[in-house]
CSV table of C-alpha atoms in Angstrom, one decimal:
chain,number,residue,atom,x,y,z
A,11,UNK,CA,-47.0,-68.8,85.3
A,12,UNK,CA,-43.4,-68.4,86.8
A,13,UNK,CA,-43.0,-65.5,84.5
A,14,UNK,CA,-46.6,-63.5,85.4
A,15,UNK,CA,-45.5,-63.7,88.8
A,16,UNK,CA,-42.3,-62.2,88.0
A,17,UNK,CA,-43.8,-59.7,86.1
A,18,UNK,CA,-47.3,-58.8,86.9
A,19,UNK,CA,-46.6,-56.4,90.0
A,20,UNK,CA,-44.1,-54.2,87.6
A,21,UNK,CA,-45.7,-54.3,84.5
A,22,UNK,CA,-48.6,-53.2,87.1
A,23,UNK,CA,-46.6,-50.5,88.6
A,24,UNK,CA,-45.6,-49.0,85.3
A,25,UNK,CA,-49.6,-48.8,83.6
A,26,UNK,CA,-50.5,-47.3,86.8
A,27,UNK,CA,-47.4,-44.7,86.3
A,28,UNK,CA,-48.6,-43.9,83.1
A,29,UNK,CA,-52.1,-42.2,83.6
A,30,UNK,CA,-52.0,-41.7,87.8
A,31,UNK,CA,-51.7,-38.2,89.4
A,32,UNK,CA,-49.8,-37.5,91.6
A,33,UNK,CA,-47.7,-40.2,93.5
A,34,UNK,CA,-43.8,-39.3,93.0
A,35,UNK,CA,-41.2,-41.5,93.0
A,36,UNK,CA,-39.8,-40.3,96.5
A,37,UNK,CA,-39.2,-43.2,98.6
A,38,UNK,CA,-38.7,-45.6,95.4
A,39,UNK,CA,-35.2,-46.7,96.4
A,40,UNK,CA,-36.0,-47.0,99.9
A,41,UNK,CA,-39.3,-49.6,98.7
A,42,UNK,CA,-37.4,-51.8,96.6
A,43,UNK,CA,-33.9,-52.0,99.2
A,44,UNK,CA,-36.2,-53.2,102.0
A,45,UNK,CA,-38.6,-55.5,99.8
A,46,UNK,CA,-35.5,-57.3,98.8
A,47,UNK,CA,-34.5,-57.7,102.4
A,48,UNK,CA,-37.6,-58.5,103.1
A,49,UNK,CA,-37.8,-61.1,100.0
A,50,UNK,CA,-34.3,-62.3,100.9
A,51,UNK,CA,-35.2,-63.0,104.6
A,52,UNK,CA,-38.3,-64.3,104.2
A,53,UNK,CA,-36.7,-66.7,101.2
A,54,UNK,CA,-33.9,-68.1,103.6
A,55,UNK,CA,-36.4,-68.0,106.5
A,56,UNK,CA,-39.4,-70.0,105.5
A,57,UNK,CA,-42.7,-69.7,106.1
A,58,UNK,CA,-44.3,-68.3,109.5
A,59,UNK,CA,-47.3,-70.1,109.9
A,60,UNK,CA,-47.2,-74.1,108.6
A,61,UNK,CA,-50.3,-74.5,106.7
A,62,UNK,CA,-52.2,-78.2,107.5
A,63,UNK,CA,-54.5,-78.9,105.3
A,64,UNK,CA,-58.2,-76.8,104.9
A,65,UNK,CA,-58.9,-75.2,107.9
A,66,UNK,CA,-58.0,-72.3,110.1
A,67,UNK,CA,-54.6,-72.8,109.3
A,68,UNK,CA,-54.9,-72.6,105.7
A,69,UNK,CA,-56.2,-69.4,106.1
A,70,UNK,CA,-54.1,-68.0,108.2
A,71,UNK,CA,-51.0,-69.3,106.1
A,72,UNK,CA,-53.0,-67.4,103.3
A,73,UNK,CA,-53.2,-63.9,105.1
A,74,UNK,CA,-49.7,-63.9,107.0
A,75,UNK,CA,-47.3,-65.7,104.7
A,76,UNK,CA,-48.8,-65.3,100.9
A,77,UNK,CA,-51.2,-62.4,100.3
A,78,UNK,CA,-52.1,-60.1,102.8
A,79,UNK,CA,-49.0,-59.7,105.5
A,80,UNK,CA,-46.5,-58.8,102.4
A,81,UNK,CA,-48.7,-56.0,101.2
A,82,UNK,CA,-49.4,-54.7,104.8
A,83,UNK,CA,-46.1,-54.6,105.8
A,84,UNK,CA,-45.0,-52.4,103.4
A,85,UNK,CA,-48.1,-49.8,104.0
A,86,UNK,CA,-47.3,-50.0,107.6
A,87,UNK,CA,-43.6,-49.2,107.0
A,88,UNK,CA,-44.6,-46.2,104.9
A,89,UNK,CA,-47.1,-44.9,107.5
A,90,UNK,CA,-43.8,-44.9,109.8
A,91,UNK,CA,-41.6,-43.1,107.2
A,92,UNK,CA,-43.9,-40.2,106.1
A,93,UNK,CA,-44.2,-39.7,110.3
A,94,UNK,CA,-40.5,-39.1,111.0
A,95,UNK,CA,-40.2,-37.7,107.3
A,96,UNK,CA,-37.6,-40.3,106.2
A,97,UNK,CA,-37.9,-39.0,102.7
A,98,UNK,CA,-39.1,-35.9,100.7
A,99,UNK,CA,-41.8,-35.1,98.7
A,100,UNK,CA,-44.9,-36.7,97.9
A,101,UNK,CA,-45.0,-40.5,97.2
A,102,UNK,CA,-49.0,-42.6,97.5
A,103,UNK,CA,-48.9,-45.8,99.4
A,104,UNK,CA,-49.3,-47.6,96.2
A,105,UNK,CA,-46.4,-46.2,94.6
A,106,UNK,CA,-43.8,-47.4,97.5
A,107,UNK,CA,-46.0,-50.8,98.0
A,108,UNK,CA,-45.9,-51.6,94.7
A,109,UNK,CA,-42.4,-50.9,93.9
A,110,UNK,CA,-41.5,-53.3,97.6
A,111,UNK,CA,-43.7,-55.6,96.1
A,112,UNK,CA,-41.3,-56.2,93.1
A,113,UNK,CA,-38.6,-57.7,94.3
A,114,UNK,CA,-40.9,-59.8,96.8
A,115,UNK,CA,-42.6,-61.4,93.3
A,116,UNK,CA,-39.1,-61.7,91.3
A,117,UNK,CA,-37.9,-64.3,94.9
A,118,UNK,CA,-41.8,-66.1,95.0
A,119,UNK,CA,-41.4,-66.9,91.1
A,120,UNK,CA,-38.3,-68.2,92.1
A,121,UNK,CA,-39.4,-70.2,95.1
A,122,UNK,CA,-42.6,-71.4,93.9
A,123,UNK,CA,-41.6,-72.1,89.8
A,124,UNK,CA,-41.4,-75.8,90.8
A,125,UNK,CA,-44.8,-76.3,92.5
A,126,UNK,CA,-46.6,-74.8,88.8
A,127,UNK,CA,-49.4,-73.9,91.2
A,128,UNK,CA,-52.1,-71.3,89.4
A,129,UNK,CA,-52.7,-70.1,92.5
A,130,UNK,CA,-49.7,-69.0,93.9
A,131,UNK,CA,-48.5,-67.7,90.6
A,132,UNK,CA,-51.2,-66.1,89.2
A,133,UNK,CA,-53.9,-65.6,91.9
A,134,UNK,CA,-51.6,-64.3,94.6
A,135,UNK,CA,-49.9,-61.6,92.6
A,136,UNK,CA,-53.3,-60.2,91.2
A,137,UNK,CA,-54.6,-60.4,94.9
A,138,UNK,CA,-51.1,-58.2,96.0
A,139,UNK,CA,-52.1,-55.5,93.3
A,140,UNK,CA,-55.5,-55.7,94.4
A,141,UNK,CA,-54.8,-54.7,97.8
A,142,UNK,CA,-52.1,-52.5,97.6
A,143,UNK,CA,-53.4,-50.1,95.2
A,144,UNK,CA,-57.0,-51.0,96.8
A,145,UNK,CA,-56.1,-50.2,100.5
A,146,UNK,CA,-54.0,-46.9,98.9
A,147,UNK,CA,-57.3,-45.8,97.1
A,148,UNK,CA,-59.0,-45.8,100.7
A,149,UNK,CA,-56.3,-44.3,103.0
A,150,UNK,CA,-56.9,-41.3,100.3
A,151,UNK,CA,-60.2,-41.4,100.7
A,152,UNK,CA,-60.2,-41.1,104.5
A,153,UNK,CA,-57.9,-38.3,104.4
A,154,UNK,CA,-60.3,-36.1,101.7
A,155,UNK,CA,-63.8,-37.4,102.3
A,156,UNK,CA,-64.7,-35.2,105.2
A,157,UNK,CA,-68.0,-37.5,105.8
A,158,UNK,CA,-67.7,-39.0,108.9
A,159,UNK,CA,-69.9,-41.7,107.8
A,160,UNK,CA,-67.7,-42.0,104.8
A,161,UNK,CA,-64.6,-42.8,106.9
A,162,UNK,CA,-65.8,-45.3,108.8
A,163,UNK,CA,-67.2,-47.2,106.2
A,164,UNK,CA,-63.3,-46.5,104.4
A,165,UNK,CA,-61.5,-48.2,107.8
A,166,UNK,CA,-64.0,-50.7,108.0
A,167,UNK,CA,-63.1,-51.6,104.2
A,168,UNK,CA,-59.2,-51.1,105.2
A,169,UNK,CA,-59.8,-53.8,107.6
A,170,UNK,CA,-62.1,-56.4,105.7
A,171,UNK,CA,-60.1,-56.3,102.0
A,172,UNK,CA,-56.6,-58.1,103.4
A,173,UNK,CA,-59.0,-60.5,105.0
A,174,UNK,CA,-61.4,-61.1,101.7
A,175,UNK,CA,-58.0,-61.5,99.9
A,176,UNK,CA,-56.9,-64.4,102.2
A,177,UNK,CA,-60.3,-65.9,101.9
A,178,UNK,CA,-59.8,-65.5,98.5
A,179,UNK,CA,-56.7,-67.9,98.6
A,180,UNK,CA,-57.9,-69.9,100.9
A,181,UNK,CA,-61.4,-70.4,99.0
A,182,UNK,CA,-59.3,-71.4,95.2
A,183,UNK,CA,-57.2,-73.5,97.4
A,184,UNK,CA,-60.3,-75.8,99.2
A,185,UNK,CA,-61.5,-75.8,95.8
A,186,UNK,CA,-64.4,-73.6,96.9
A,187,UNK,CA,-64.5,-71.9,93.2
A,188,UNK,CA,-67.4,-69.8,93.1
A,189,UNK,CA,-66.4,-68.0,96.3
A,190,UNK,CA,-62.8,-67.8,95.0
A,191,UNK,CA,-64.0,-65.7,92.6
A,192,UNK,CA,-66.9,-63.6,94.7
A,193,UNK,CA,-64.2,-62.5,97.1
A,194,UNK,CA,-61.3,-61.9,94.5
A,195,UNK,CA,-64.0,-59.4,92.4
A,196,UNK,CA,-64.8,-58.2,95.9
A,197,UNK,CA,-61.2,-56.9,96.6
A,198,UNK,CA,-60.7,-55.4,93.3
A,199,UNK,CA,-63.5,-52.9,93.9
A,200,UNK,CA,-61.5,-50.7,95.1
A,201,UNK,CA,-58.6,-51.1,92.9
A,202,UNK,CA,-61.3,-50.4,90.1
A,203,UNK,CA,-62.4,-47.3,91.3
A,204,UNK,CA,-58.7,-45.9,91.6
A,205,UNK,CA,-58.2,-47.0,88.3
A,206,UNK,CA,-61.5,-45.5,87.0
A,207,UNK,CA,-60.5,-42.1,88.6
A,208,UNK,CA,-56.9,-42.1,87.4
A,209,UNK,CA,-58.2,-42.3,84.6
A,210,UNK,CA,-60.9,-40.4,84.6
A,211,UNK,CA,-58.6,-37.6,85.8
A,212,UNK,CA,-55.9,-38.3,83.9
């Protein structure tokens, strides 16, 4: 399980690579120096939010510390790049999240290899994936749809996946299996649909 996690997110990054248009590697070097730091910090650091027991602070251990925060961050941090033009060319939010994203998994196989816990290992990097080619995938839509309707319903769905991905967690942690698994197929839709049109166009 140690070694998925390790090597999910850029044996990910590399299919995707192989049949998506578009998306550059500008901005590749940038991704993966500040997703180390970040991995590095956050490794020494510990954990922001102490999770106790089932609750609400399950949860939000789930969305700040393990699955949604560490994809967000790195979107965010892109949003502020492409602004002020910190690199050239044309690079998707994907791409760069996917590529921070490395690092961050190669430092959680490390910390979490003794705990041998499915759902940190397996779960959390599929839900990473998920979200950061998923939220991607709807930040292009907004930009092309020219529906207005269409764009609300793509921000409202930019708003609800990191939450459904942390609900995920926290369902497959309280043993709540059945929704574990509605909300993880729930946050793949979009990751799906890319897929399906980078293929399809491919």
């Amino acid at each position: 399980m140690s070694l998925f996690c390790l090597l999910w997110v850029p044996f990910f990054y590399i299919l995707r690579r192989s049949f998506a248009q578009g998306g550059g590697s500008s901005g590749g070097v940038w991704a993966l120096l500040l997703g180390s730091i970040a991995a590095i910090l956050q490794f020494f650091l510990g954990y922001m939010v102490s999770p106790g027991g089932f609750g609400l602070s399950r949860a939000l251990f789930g969305f700040i510390d393990i699955v949604s925060l560490p994809v967000i961050i790195p979107i965010l941090i892109y949003v502020f790049m492409n602004i002020f033009r910190g690199f050239s060319g044309e690079a998707d939010f994907a791409n760069f999240t996917l590529l921070w994203l490395i690092p961050v998994g190669g430092f959680r196989a490390l910390s979490w290899s003794s705990l041998s816990d499915p759902i940190l290992l397996v779960m959390t990097p599929l839900l990473w994936t998920a979200l950061a080619v998923g939220i991607s995938f709807l930040i292009n839509w907004l930009k092309n749809c020219g529906n207005v309707f269409l764009g609300i319903l793509s921000i409202l769905c930019m708003i609800i996946l990191p939450v459904t991905a942390a609900g995920a967690y926290w369902a497959f942690f309280s043993q709540y299996t059945l929704i574990g698994f509605g909300l993880l197929l729930f946050t793949n839709i979009p990751l799906g649909l890319s897929l399906y049109f980078d293929i399809k166009n491919s």
